[in-house]
Coordinates of C-alpha atoms in Angstrom, one line a residue:
X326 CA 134.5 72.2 107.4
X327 CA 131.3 71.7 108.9
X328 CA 129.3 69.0 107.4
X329 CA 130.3 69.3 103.9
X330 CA 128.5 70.5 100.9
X331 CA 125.4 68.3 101.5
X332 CA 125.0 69.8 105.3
X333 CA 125.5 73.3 103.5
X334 CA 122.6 73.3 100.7
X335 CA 120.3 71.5 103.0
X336 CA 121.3 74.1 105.9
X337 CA 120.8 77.0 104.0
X338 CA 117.1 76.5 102.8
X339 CA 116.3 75.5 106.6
X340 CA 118.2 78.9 107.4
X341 CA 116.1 81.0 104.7
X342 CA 113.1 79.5 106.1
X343 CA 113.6 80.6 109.9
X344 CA 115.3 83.7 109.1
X345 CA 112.1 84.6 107.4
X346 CA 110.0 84.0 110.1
X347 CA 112.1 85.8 112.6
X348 CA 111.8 88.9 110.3
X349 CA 108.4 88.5 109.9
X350 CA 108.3 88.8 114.2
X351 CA 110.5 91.8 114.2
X352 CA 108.7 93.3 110.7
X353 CA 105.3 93.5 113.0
X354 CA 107.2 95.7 115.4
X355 CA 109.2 97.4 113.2
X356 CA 105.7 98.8 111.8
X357 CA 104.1 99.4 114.6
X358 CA 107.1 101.4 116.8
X359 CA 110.0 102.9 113.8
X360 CA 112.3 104.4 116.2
X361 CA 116.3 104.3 115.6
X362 CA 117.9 102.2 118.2
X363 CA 115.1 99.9 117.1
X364 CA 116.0 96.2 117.9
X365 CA 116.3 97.1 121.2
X366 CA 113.2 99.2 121.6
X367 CA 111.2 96.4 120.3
X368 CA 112.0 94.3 122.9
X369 CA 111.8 96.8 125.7
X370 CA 108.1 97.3 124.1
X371 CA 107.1 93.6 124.0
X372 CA 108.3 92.8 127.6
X373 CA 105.6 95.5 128.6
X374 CA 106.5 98.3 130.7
X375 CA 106.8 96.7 133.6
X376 CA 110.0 95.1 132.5
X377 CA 110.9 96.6 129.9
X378 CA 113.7 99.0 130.9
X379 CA 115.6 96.4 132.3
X380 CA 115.0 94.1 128.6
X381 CA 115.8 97.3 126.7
X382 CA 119.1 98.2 128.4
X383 CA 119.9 94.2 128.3
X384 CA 119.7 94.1 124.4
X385 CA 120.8 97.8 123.7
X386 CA 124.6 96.4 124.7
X387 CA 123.7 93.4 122.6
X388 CA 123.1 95.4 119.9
X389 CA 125.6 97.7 120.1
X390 CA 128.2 95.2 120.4
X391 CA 126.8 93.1 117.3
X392 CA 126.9 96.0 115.3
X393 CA 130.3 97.7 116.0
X394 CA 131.9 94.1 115.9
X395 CA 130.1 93.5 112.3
X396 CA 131.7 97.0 111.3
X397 CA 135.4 95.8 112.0
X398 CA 135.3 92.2 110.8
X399 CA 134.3 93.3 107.5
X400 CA 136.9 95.9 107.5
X401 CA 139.2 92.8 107.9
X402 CA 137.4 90.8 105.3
X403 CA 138.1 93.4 102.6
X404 CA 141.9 93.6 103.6
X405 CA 142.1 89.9 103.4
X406 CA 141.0 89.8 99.7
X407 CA 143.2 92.2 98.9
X408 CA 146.1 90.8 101.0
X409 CA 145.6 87.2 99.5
X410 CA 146.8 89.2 96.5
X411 CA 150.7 88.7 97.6
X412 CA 149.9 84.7 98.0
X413 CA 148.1 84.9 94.2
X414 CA 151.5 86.8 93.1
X415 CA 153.9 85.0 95.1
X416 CA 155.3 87.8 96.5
X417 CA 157.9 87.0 99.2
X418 CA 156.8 88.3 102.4
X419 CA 159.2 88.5 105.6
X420 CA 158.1 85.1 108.2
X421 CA 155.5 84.4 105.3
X422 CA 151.8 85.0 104.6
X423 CA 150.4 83.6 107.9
X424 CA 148.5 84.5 110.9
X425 CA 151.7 83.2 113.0
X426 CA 153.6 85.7 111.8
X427 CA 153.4 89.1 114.0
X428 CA 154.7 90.9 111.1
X429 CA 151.7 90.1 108.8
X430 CA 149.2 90.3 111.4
X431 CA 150.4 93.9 111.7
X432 CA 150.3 94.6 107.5
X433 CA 146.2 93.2 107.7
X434 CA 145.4 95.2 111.1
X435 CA 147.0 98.4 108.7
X436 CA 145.3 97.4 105.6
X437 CA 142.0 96.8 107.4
X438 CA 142.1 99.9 109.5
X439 CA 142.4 102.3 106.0
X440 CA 139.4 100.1 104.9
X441 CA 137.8 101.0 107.7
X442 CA 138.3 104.8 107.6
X443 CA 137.2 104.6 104.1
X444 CA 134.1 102.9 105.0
X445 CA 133.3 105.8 107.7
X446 CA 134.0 108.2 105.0
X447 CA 132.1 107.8 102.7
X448 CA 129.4 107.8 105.3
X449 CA 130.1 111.5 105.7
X450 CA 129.4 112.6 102.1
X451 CA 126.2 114.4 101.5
X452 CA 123.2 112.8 102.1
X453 CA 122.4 113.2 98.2
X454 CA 126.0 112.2 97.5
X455 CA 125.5 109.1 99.7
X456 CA 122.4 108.0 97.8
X457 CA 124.4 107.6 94.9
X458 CA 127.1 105.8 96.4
X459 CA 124.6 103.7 98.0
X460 CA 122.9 103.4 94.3
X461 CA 126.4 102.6 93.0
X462 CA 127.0 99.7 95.7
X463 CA 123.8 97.9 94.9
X464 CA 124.8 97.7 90.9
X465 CA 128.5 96.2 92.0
X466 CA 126.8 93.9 94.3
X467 CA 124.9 92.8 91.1
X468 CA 128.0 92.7 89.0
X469 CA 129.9 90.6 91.7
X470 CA 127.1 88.0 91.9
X471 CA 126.3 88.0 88.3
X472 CA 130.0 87.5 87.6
X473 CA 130.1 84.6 90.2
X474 CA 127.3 82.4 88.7
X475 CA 128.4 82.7 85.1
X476 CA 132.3 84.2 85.0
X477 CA 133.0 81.7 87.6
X478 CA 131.9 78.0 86.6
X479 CA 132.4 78.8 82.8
X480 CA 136.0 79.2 83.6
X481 CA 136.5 76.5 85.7
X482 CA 135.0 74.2 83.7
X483 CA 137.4 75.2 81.1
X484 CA 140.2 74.7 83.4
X485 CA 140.3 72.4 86.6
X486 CA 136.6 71.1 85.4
X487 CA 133.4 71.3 87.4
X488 CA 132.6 68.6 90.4
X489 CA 130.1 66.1 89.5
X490 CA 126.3 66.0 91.1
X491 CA 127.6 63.8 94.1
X492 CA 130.8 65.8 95.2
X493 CA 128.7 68.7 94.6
X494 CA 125.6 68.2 96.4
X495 CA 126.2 64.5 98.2
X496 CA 129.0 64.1 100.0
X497 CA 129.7 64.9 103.7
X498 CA 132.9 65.6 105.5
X499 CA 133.4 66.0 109.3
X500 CA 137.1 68.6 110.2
X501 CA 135.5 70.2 112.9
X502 CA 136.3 66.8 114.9
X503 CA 132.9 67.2 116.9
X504 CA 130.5 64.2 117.1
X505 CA 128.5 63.8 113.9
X506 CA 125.0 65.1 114.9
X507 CA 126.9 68.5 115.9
X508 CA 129.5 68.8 113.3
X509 CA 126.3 68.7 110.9
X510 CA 124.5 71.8 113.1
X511 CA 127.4 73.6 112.7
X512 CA 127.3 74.0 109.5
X513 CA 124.3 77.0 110.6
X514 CA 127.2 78.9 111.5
X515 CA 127.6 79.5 107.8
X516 CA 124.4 79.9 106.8
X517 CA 122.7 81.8 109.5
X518 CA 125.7 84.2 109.4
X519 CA 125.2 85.3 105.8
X520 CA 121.5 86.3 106.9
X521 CA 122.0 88.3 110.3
X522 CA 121.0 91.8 110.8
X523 CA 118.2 91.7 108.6
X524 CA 116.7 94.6 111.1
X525 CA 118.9 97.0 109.6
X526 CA 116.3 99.1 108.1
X527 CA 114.3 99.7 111.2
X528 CA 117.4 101.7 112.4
X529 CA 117.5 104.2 109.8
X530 CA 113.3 104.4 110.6
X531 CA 113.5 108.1 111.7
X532 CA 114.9 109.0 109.1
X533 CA 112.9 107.5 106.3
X534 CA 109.6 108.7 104.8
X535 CA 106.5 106.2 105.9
X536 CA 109.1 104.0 108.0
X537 CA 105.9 101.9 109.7
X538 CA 105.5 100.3 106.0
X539 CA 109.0 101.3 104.0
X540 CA 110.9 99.7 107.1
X541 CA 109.4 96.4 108.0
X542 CA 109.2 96.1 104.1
X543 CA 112.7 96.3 103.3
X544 CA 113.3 94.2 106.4
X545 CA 111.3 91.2 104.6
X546 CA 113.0 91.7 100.8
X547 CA 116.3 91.5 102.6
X548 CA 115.9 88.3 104.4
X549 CA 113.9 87.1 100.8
X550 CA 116.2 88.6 98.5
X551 CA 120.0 87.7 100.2
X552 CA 118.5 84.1 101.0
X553 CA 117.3 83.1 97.5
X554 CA 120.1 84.9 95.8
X555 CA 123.3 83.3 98.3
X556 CA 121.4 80.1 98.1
X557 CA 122.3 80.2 94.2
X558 CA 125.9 81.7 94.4
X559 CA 126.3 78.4 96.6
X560 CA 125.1 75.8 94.4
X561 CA 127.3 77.1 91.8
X562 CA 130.2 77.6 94.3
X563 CA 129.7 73.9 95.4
X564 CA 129.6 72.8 91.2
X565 CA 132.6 75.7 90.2
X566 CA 135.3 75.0 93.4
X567 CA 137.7 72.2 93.3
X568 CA 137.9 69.5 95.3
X569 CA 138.0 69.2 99.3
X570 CA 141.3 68.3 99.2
X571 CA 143.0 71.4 97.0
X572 CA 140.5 73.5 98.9
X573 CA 142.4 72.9 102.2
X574 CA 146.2 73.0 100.4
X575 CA 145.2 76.8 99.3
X576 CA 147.7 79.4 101.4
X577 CA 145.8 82.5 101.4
X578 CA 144.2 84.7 103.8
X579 CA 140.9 84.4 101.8
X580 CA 140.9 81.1 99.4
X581 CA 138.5 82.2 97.1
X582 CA 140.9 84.5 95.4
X583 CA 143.5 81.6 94.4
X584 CA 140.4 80.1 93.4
X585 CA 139.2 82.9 91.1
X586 CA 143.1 82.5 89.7
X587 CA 142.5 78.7 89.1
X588 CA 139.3 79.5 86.8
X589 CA 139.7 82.6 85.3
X590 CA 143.6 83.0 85.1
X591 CA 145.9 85.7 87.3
X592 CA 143.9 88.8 85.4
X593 CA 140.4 87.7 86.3
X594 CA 141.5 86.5 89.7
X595 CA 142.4 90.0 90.5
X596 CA 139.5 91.7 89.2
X597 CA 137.3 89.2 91.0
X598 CA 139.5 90.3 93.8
X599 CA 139.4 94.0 93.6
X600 CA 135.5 93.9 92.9
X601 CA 134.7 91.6 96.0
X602 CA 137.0 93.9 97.7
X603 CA 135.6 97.2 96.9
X604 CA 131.6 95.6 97.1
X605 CA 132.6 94.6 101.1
X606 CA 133.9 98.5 101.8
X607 CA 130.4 99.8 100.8
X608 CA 128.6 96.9 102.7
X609 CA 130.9 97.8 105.6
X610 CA 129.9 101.6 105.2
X611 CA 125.8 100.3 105.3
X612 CA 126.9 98.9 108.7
X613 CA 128.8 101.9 110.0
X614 CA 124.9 103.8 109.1
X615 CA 122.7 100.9 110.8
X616 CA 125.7 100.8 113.8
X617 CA 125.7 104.5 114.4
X618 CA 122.1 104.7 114.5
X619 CA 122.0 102.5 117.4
X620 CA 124.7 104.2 119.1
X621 CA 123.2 107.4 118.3
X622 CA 119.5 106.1 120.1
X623 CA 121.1 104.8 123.1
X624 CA 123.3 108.7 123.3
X625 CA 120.4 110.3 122.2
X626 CA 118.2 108.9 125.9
X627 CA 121.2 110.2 127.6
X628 CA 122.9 106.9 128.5
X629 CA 126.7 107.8 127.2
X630 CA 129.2 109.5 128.8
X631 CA 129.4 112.8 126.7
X632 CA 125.5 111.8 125.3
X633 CA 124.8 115.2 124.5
X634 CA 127.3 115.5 121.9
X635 CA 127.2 111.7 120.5
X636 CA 123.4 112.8 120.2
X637 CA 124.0 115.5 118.4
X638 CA 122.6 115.6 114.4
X639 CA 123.8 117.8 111.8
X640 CA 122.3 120.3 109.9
X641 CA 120.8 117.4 107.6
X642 CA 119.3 115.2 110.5
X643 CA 122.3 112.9 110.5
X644 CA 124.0 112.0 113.8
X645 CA 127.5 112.2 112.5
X646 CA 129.1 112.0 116.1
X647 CA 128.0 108.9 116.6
X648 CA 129.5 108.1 113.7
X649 CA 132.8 109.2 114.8
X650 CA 132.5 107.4 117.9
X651 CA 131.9 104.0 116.4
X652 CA 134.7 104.7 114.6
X653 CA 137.0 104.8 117.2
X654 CA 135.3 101.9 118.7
X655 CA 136.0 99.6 115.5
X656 CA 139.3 101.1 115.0
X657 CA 140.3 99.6 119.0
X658 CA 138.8 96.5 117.9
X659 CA 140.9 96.0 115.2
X660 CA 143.8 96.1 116.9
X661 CA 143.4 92.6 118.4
X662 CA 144.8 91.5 115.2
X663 CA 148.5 92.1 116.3
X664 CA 148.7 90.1 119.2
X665 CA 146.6 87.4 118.0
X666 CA 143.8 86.5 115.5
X667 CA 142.2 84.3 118.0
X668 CA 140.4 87.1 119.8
X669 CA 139.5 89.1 116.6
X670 CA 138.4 85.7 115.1
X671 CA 135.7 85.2 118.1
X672 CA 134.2 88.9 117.0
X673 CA 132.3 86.8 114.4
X674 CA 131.0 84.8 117.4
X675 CA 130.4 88.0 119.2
X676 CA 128.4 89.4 117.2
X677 CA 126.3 86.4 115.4
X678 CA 125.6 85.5 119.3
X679 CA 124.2 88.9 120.4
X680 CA 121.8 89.4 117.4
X681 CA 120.7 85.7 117.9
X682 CA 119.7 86.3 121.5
X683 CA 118.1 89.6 120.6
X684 CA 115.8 88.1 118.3
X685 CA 115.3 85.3 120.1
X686 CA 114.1 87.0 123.8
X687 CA 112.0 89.4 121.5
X688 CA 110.2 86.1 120.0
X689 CA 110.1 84.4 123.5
X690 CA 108.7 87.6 125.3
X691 CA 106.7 88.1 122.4
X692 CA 104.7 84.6 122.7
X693 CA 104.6 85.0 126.9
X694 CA 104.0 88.6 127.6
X695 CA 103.2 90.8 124.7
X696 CA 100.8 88.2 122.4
X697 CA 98.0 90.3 121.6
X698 CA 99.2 93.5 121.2
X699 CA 101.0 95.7 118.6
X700 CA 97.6 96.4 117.0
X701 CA 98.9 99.2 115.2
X702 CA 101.3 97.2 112.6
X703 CA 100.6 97.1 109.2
X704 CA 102.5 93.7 108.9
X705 CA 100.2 91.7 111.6
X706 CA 101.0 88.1 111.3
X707 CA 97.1 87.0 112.1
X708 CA 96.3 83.7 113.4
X709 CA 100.0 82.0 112.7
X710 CA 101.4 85.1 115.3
X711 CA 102.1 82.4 117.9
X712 CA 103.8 79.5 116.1
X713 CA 105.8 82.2 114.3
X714 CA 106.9 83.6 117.8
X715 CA 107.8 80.2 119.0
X716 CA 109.5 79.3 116.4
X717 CA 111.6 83.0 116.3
X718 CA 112.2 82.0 119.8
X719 CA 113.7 78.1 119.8
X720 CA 115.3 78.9 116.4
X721 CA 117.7 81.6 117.7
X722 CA 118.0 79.3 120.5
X723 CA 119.6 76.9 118.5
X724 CA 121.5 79.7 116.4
X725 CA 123.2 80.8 120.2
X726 CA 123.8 77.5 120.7
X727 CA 125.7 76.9 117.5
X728 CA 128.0 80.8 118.1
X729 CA 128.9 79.9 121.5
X730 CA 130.2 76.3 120.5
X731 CA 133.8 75.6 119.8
X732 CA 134.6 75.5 116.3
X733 CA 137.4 72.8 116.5
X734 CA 137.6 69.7 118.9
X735 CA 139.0 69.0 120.8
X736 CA 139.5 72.8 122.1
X737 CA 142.6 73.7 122.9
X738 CA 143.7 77.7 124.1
X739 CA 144.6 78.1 120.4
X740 CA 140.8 77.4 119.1
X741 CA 139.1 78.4 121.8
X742 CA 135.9 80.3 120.8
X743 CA 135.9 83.6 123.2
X744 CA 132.9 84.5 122.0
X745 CA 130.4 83.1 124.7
X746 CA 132.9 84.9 127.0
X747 CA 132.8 88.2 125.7
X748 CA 128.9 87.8 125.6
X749 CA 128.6 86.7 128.9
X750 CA 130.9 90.0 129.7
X751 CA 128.9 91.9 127.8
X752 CA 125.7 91.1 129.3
X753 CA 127.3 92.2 132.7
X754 CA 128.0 95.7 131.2
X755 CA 124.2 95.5 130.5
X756 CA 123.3 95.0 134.3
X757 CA 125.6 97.2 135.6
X758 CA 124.0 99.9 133.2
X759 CA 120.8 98.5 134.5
X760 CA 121.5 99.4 138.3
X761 CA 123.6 102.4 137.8
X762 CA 121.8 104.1 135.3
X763 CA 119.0 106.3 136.7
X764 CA 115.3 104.9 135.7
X765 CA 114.6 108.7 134.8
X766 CA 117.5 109.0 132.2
X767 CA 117.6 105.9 130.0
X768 CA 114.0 104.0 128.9
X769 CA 112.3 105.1 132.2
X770 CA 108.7 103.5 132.8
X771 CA 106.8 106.9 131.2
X772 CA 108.7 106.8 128.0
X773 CA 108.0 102.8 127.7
X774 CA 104.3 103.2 129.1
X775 CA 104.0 106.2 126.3
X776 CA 105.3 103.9 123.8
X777 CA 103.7 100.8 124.4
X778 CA 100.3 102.7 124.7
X779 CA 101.0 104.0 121.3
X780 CA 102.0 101.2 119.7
X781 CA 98.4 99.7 120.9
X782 CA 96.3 102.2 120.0
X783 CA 94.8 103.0 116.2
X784 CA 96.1 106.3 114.5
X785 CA 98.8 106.8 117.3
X786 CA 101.9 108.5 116.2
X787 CA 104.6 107.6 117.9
X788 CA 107.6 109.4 119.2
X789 CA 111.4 109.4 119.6
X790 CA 111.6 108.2 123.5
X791 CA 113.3 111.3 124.2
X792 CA 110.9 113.6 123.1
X793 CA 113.7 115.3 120.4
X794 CA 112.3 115.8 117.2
X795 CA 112.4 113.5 114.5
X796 CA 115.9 113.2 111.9
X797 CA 115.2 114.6 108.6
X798 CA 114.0 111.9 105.9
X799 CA 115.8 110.3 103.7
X800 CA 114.0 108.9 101.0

């Protein structure tokens, strides 16, 4: 909608580029302090301890929010391909397959809430079962995008044909109705959302063996490998899909699957389906680990109601009531979707939004307060520290800008982006926390002085915040 394809390619190498150099900020301190709950320790830690507890607390809810919100929205994004399905099949549903009708909103919010459950399942198998699984995902992953660059335009160029260089690459289209210049810069909210929550491995640092140089490094082939490997899947999605035009006449929940139908016929179309389907429920359960981690950090400091027992690990190290919790949380989240999908859809928003502005006040307060120091990293970023924090910082600056906007103009109640909203509220749950919150009970000035002290000195090992001892590793 945004742009058109030439806004998208274009977009997306300007994305990889940035989103490298905002994980290469956050990979430094990722090495340097590999605590769960880590985003938001990281910024606590580079707006020294003098301010620190009130940045911590501030980005904690950020992340917390980001995270849980991530963990619903792909529950819903599974049940849509599956869902799209009945519109593939022409099955005829009561009021019709639309988001106006109450009576499908409430078949997705089911569909998407067993999705979820069976994303939080499988996070409670045994951790060497769970290595498989998560073993298992990565060679579907590889199946789905394999299948995608070479299923995909070989069938449609057998069947509806493939677009030419200039619809593919040239042309330019503006249905967002904003002014030209902004219509264009929204197309980030495409492209920057496929790369968010690259800081996912620092989450799971206590629990991995040599987190200061296992972490930070994963963090880096993430951002590298999902950039250059989406930035292919979309040149061939922008050769292999049809025209503008049949793109917008498609009735489905997700388009993608009639799509599928068009090149590779009803059987391939569901297969396609299924796989992208099953693929999002294990990259949903990824986020319900990196989500309950976070939950489990901020429990874990005592700042929960009931934190003792959200803070509580297993016999293997793994805090599965944390799990549980986030859980529920996603599960009340999902149930938006009946009254309206125009609160659920801002959750996208929501969450793109609070990640932004975490990495961006971590690169800001990185460049103004906290320059020189981190010493311990094994990922220091040498003489180029301070462009690369600047340009962390006015990046996400831009990338806020763009999840806060309104999607459609002009904006009416029914296209209304909430999501600046529910930030704004958000952030006010953060202050709140901040005042009521004893300074001895949640990131108080000894743990962040202990911290940032270790962090800046050689050989230094650094602790959980709360002095419990460290999760058992995973490898």
């Amino acid at each position: 909608m945004a742009g058109g394809p030439l806004a998208m390619w274009t977009s997306y190498l300007i994305t990889i580029v940035f989103m490298s150099i905002s994980c290469a900020t956050l990979s430094e301190l990722c090495s340097a302090l590999p605590i769960s709950g880590s985003l938001y320790i990281w910024a606590s830690q580079v707006a020294g301890p003098k301010y620190g507890r009130f940045v911590g607390i501030i980005v904690a809810w950020w992340a917390a929010c980001a995270w849980t919100t991530f963990t619903a929205v792909c529950s819903q994004a599974s049940a849509y391909y599956v869902l799209s399905l009945v519109a593939l099949y022409e099955v005829d549903f009561p009021g019709g397959v639309s988001n106006e009708n109450v009576k499908w909103r409430a078949v997705v919010w089911i569909v998407s809430e067993g999705f979820l459950l069976a994303a939080v399942a499988l996070n409670c198998l045994p951790t060497r079962w769970y290595r498989w699984v998560l073993r298992g995902a990565i060679w579907l992953i590889c199946l789905d995008f394999f299948l995608c660059i070479i299923w995909l335009p070989i069938g449609a160029s057998k069947t509806y044909g493939l677009r030419t260089g200039h619809e593919a690459f040239l042309t330019t289209n503006n249905d967002t109705g904003a002014p030209a210049g902004w219509n264009w810069i929204l197309s980030f909210l495409f492209t920057a959302g496929t790369l968010l929550g690259f800081e996912a491995a620092g989450h799971v640092a206590e629990e991995t063996k040599d987190a200061s140089t296992v972490c930070a490094l994963n963090m880096l082939r993430t951002v590298v490998v999902s950039g250059i490997g989406a930035f292919i899947a979309l040149v061939i999605f922008l050769l292999s899909t049809p025209d503008i035009e049949t793109m917008f006449s498609l009735n489905a929940p997700q388009p993608f699957v009639l799509i599928y139908s068009m090149a590779l016929g009803h059987g391939g179309g569901t297969f396609m389906t299924v796989l992208a389907a099953v693929v999002i429920i294990f990259n949903t359960s990824a986020i319900v680990l990196t989500a309950s981690r976070i939950i489990f950090a901020i429990a874990r400091d005592g700042a929960l109601p009931f934190s003792s027992w959200i803070g509580r690990v297993d016999n293997n190290g793994r805090p599965q009531n944390a799990v549980a919790i986030l859980y529920y949380l996603s599960a009340v989240l999902l149930c938006t979707i009946i009254p309206s999908t125009v609160a659920f859809t801002s959750l996208i928003s929501v969450g793109g939004v609070s990640l932004a502005a975490s990495y961006g006040l971590t690169g800001l307060l990185r460049l103004t307060v906290t320059p020189n120091k981190f010493k311990t990293s094994k990922f220091p970023l040498g003489r180029a520290s301070k462009f690369i924090y600047a340009s962390t910082a006015l990046w996400n600056a831009l990338l806020f800008a763009v999840f806060v906007s309104p999607f459609l103009f002009p904006v009416t109640a029914q296209n209304l982006n909430f999501g600046g909203i529910i930030f704004g509220a958000i952030t006010i749950f953060g202050l709140i926390s901040y005042w009521t919150i004893p300074g001895d009970r949640w990131l108080s000035r000894e743990q962040l002085q202990h911290m940032y002290d270790g962090a800046n000195e050689a050989a230094q090992v650094i602790n959980p915040p709360s002095g419990i001892e460290q999760d058992a590793p995973m490898e």
